[in-house]
Short mmCIF file of C-alpha atoms in Angstrom, two decimals:
data_model
loop_
_atom_site.label_atom_id
_atom_site.label_comp_id
_atom_site.label_asym_id
_atom_site.label_seq_id
_atom_site.Cartn_x
_atom_site.Cartn_y
_atom_site.Cartn_z
CA MET K 1 139.36 68.78 55.49
CA GLN K 2 142.47 69.80 53.30
CA SER K 3 143.15 65.99 52.93
CA ASN K 4 139.47 65.36 51.66
CA LYS K 5 139.89 68.35 49.25
CA ASN K 6 143.05 66.81 47.92
CA ILE K 7 141.43 63.59 47.35
CA PHE K 8 138.43 65.09 45.68
CA GLU K 9 140.61 67.19 43.29
CA PHE K 10 142.82 64.04 42.44
CA TYR K 11 139.57 61.96 41.33
CA GLN K 12 138.39 65.06 39.39
CA SER K 13 141.62 65.47 37.61
CA SER K 14 142.13 61.73 36.98
CA GLY K 15 138.59 61.42 35.31
CA ILE K 16 137.64 58.87 37.82
CA TYR K 17 134.99 61.13 39.31
CA ASP K 18 133.32 61.69 36.08
CA ARG K 19 133.36 58.05 35.04
CA VAL K 20 131.74 57.10 38.36
CA ILE K 21 129.17 59.67 38.05
CA PHE K 22 128.47 58.90 34.43
CA ARG K 23 128.07 55.22 35.24
CA LYS K 24 125.57 56.08 38.13
CA ASN K 25 123.45 58.27 35.89
CA ASN K 26 123.48 55.87 32.91
CA GLU K 27 122.67 52.64 34.56
CA SER K 28 121.36 50.38 32.00
CA LYS K 29 117.81 49.13 31.75
CA LEU K 30 119.05 45.70 32.45
CA ASP K 31 120.65 46.66 35.56
CA LYS K 32 117.55 48.48 36.77
CA LEU K 33 115.55 45.48 35.88
CA ASN K 34 117.78 43.24 37.87
CA LYS K 35 117.51 45.32 40.90
CA LEU K 36 113.77 45.35 40.55
CA LYS K 37 113.90 41.61 40.26
CA LEU K 38 115.62 41.39 43.57
CA LYS K 39 112.90 43.64 45.23
CA ILE K 40 110.16 41.39 43.90
CA LEU K 41 112.14 38.17 45.11
CA ASN K 42 112.30 39.66 48.51
CA LEU K 43 108.47 38.84 48.67
CA LYS K 44 109.00 35.27 47.59
CA GLU K 45 108.56 33.74 51.09
CA ILE K 46 105.23 35.54 51.44
CA TYR K 47 104.00 33.65 48.46
CA ASN K 48 105.95 30.35 49.24
CA LYS K 49 107.94 30.58 46.10
CA LYS K 50 111.45 29.90 44.97
CA ASP K 51 113.76 32.11 42.81
CA ASP K 52 112.93 30.26 39.61
CA GLN K 53 109.23 30.80 40.21
CA ILE K 54 109.16 34.57 39.44
CA VAL K 55 107.30 35.50 36.27
CA PHE K 56 109.01 38.63 35.43
CA PHE K 57 108.97 39.73 31.78
CA ASP K 58 109.29 38.69 28.02
CA GLY K 59 109.96 40.58 24.95
CA ASP K 60 112.04 43.64 23.97
CA THR K 61 113.26 45.77 26.80
CA HIS K 62 113.75 48.77 24.40
CA SER K 63 110.20 48.58 22.99
CA ASN K 64 107.91 51.64 23.03
CA VAL K 65 104.85 49.37 23.37
CA MET K 66 104.41 47.56 26.80
CA ILE K 67 101.62 44.97 27.54
CA VAL K 68 100.70 44.69 31.13
CA GLY K 69 98.51 41.78 32.39
CA ASP K 70 97.27 40.79 35.75
CA VAL K 71 98.49 37.49 37.32
CA PRO K 72 100.57 34.56 36.15
CA GLY K 73 99.09 31.06 35.71
CA VAL K 74 100.64 27.63 36.13
CA VAL K 75 102.08 27.49 32.78
CA ASP K 76 103.54 31.06 33.06
CA GLU K 77 105.30 29.88 36.30
CA ILE K 78 106.69 26.82 34.68
CA ASN K 79 108.11 28.75 31.72
CA CYS K 80 108.97 31.79 33.85
CA LYS K 81 107.50 33.97 31.22
CA PRO K 82 104.08 35.93 31.08
CA PHE K 83 101.35 35.04 28.65
CA SER K 84 102.58 31.48 28.10
CA GLY K 85 100.72 28.27 26.96
CA GLU K 86 97.44 28.53 25.18
CA ILE K 87 96.72 31.96 26.63
CA GLY K 88 100.04 33.22 25.15
CA LYS K 89 99.13 31.69 21.82
CA LEU K 90 95.80 33.51 21.78
CA LEU K 91 97.61 36.72 22.50
CA ASN K 92 100.18 36.18 19.86
CA LYS K 93 97.33 35.67 17.36
CA MET K 94 95.70 38.76 18.57
CA LEU K 95 98.87 40.75 18.03
CA ALA K 96 99.62 39.28 14.62
CA ALA K 97 96.18 40.30 13.64
CA ILE K 98 97.35 43.85 13.74
CA ASN K 99 100.89 43.04 12.44
CA LEU K 100 102.48 43.25 15.77
CA ASP K 101 105.24 40.83 16.54
CA ARG K 102 105.34 39.60 20.14
CA SER K 103 109.08 39.66 20.28
CA LYS K 104 108.93 43.49 19.48
CA VAL K 105 106.89 44.36 22.42
CA TYR K 106 107.46 44.26 26.22
CA LEU K 107 105.32 42.04 28.43
CA THR K 108 104.77 41.72 32.06
CA ASN K 109 102.21 41.29 34.79
CA ILE K 110 100.89 43.35 37.67
CA ILE K 111 101.59 40.48 40.13
CA ASN K 112 104.88 38.48 39.41
CA PHE K 113 104.13 35.28 41.35
CA ARG K 114 101.30 32.99 40.76
CA LEU K 115 98.92 32.99 43.58
CA SER K 116 97.90 29.87 45.44
CA ASP K 117 94.80 28.13 43.94
CA ASN K 118 94.99 30.86 41.14
CA LYS K 119 92.92 33.07 43.23
CA MET K 120 92.25 36.80 42.54
CA PRO K 121 94.81 39.27 44.06
CA SER K 122 93.77 40.66 47.40
CA LYS K 123 94.03 44.42 48.53
CA ILE K 124 97.21 43.49 50.17
CA ASP K 125 98.64 41.74 47.14
CA ILE K 126 97.95 44.93 45.08
CA LEU K 127 99.39 47.16 47.75
CA ARG K 128 102.63 45.20 47.65
CA PHE K 129 103.01 45.04 43.86
CA LYS K 130 101.66 48.48 42.82
CA PRO K 131 104.83 50.38 43.47
CA LEU K 132 106.85 47.54 41.94
CA ILE K 133 104.73 47.71 38.63
CA GLU K 134 105.02 51.53 38.63
CA GLU K 135 108.88 51.22 38.87
CA HIS K 136 108.67 48.47 36.14
CA ILE K 137 106.98 50.91 33.90
CA ASP K 138 109.31 53.73 34.82
CA ILE K 139 112.27 51.61 33.73
CA ILE K 140 110.97 50.48 30.36
CA ASN K 141 109.57 53.99 29.74
CA PRO K 142 107.07 52.94 26.95
CA GLN K 143 105.12 55.51 24.97
CA ILE K 144 102.08 53.13 24.84
CA ILE K 145 100.72 50.68 27.35
CA PHE K 146 98.08 47.84 26.55
CA LEU K 147 96.47 47.07 29.84
CA LEU K 148 94.82 43.55 29.90
CA GLY K 149 92.29 42.31 32.61
CA PHE K 150 90.36 43.42 35.48
CA VAL K 151 93.18 43.48 37.94
CA THR K 152 95.20 45.89 35.98
CA LEU K 153 92.35 48.27 35.87
CA LYS K 154 91.80 48.11 39.52
CA VAL K 155 95.55 48.65 40.28
CA PHE K 156 95.85 51.87 38.27
CA PHE K 157 92.22 53.26 38.44
CA GLU K 158 90.87 51.58 41.69
CA ASN K 159 87.10 51.02 41.32
CA LYS K 160 86.32 54.38 39.53
CA ILE K 161 85.22 52.55 36.34
CA SER K 162 84.36 49.00 35.20
CA ILE K 163 86.21 47.16 32.47
CA ILE K 164 83.19 47.15 30.29
CA GLU K 165 83.17 50.93 30.46
CA ALA K 166 87.06 51.31 30.39
CA ARG K 167 87.86 49.02 27.40
CA GLY K 168 88.72 50.63 24.12
CA LYS K 169 89.31 54.04 25.70
CA TRP K 170 92.55 55.87 25.95
CA PHE K 171 93.74 57.15 29.27
CA LYS K 172 96.85 59.04 30.58
CA LEU K 173 98.60 56.78 33.02
CA GLU K 174 100.78 58.93 35.41
CA ILE K 175 104.07 57.45 36.44
CA LYS K 176 106.30 59.81 38.44
CA ASP K 177 106.59 62.81 36.12
CA LYS K 178 105.48 61.01 32.91
CA GLN K 179 102.14 60.73 31.23
CA ILE K 180 101.77 57.52 29.34
CA ASP K 181 98.98 56.63 26.75
CA CYS K 182 97.32 53.36 27.71
CA ILE K 183 94.30 51.43 26.36
CA MET K 184 92.32 48.91 28.40
CA SER K 185 91.18 45.57 26.97
CA PHE K 186 90.11 42.11 28.02
CA HIS K 187 92.61 39.55 29.05
CA PRO K 188 93.07 36.63 26.77
CA GLN K 189 92.24 34.25 29.69
CA PHE K 190 88.82 35.93 29.82
CA LEU K 191 88.45 35.70 26.08
CA SER K 192 89.27 32.05 26.02
CA LYS K 193 86.16 31.61 28.29
CA GLN K 194 84.01 34.31 26.66
CA PRO K 195 84.89 34.03 22.97
CA GLN K 196 81.84 36.15 21.99
CA GLN K 197 83.86 39.18 23.39
CA LYS K 198 86.58 38.87 20.83
CA LYS K 199 84.86 41.25 18.51
CA LEU K 200 85.24 44.00 21.16
CA SER K 201 88.79 43.04 21.74
CA TRP K 202 89.31 43.42 18.03
CA GLU K 203 88.09 46.95 18.03
CA ASP K 204 90.54 47.64 20.82
CA LEU K 205 93.48 46.09 18.94
CA LYS K 206 92.61 48.24 15.95
CA LYS K 207 92.79 51.38 18.16
CA LEU K 208 96.06 50.18 19.48
CA LYS K 209 97.44 49.71 16.10
CA ALA K 210 96.21 53.19 15.02
CA LYS K 211 98.05 54.76 17.83
CA ILE K 212 101.24 52.91 16.97
CA ASN K 213 101.11 54.04 13.47
CA GLU K 214 100.21 57.63 14.53
CA ARG K 215 103.50 57.48 16.71
CA ASN K 216 105.44 55.80 13.93
CA LEU K 217 106.64 53.30 16.49
#
């Protein structure tokens, strides 16, 4: 015991102990994201994927605005980036309409692998990925989240409310000990098939912009 005490006192006096503890408590976001990515990759065999087929994130890891979509598509998988291709272009236009640069926000999906035949996530898929997206949000620690699509609504609010009822409304999303403002809207994929709904999406975007201005973000 005395030997252990002497070793502990040596580390304290040398400053090594403080540096190790400081490093542990101040792990960077990128370090945490890399660890999260490894957790997600542990699921790759279930989805018959390779390491380079994960669709993890895009944008600014230090942004206060986070955009969460539902599932990646074929182009997302090819580019290893959420909201790619034509759907990404539509989202970029939506954000530009409220003077928001895509590179200044953080983007990810609930599900990080494209599902076979682009099917909708099952209950099991959601159970697998829900703790991972919650950890993802906790790491980024945004002030505002823009939730896009039916799947995101289902993951966070189950079946308590429909997307028609939920869109355009602000909710408090509880992640660990934090309450984060989030607003629900239609996914760009849906808008590409139902362009008449863009007018509702525009109302949601204006509310998002107002909240960003209110917070001086």
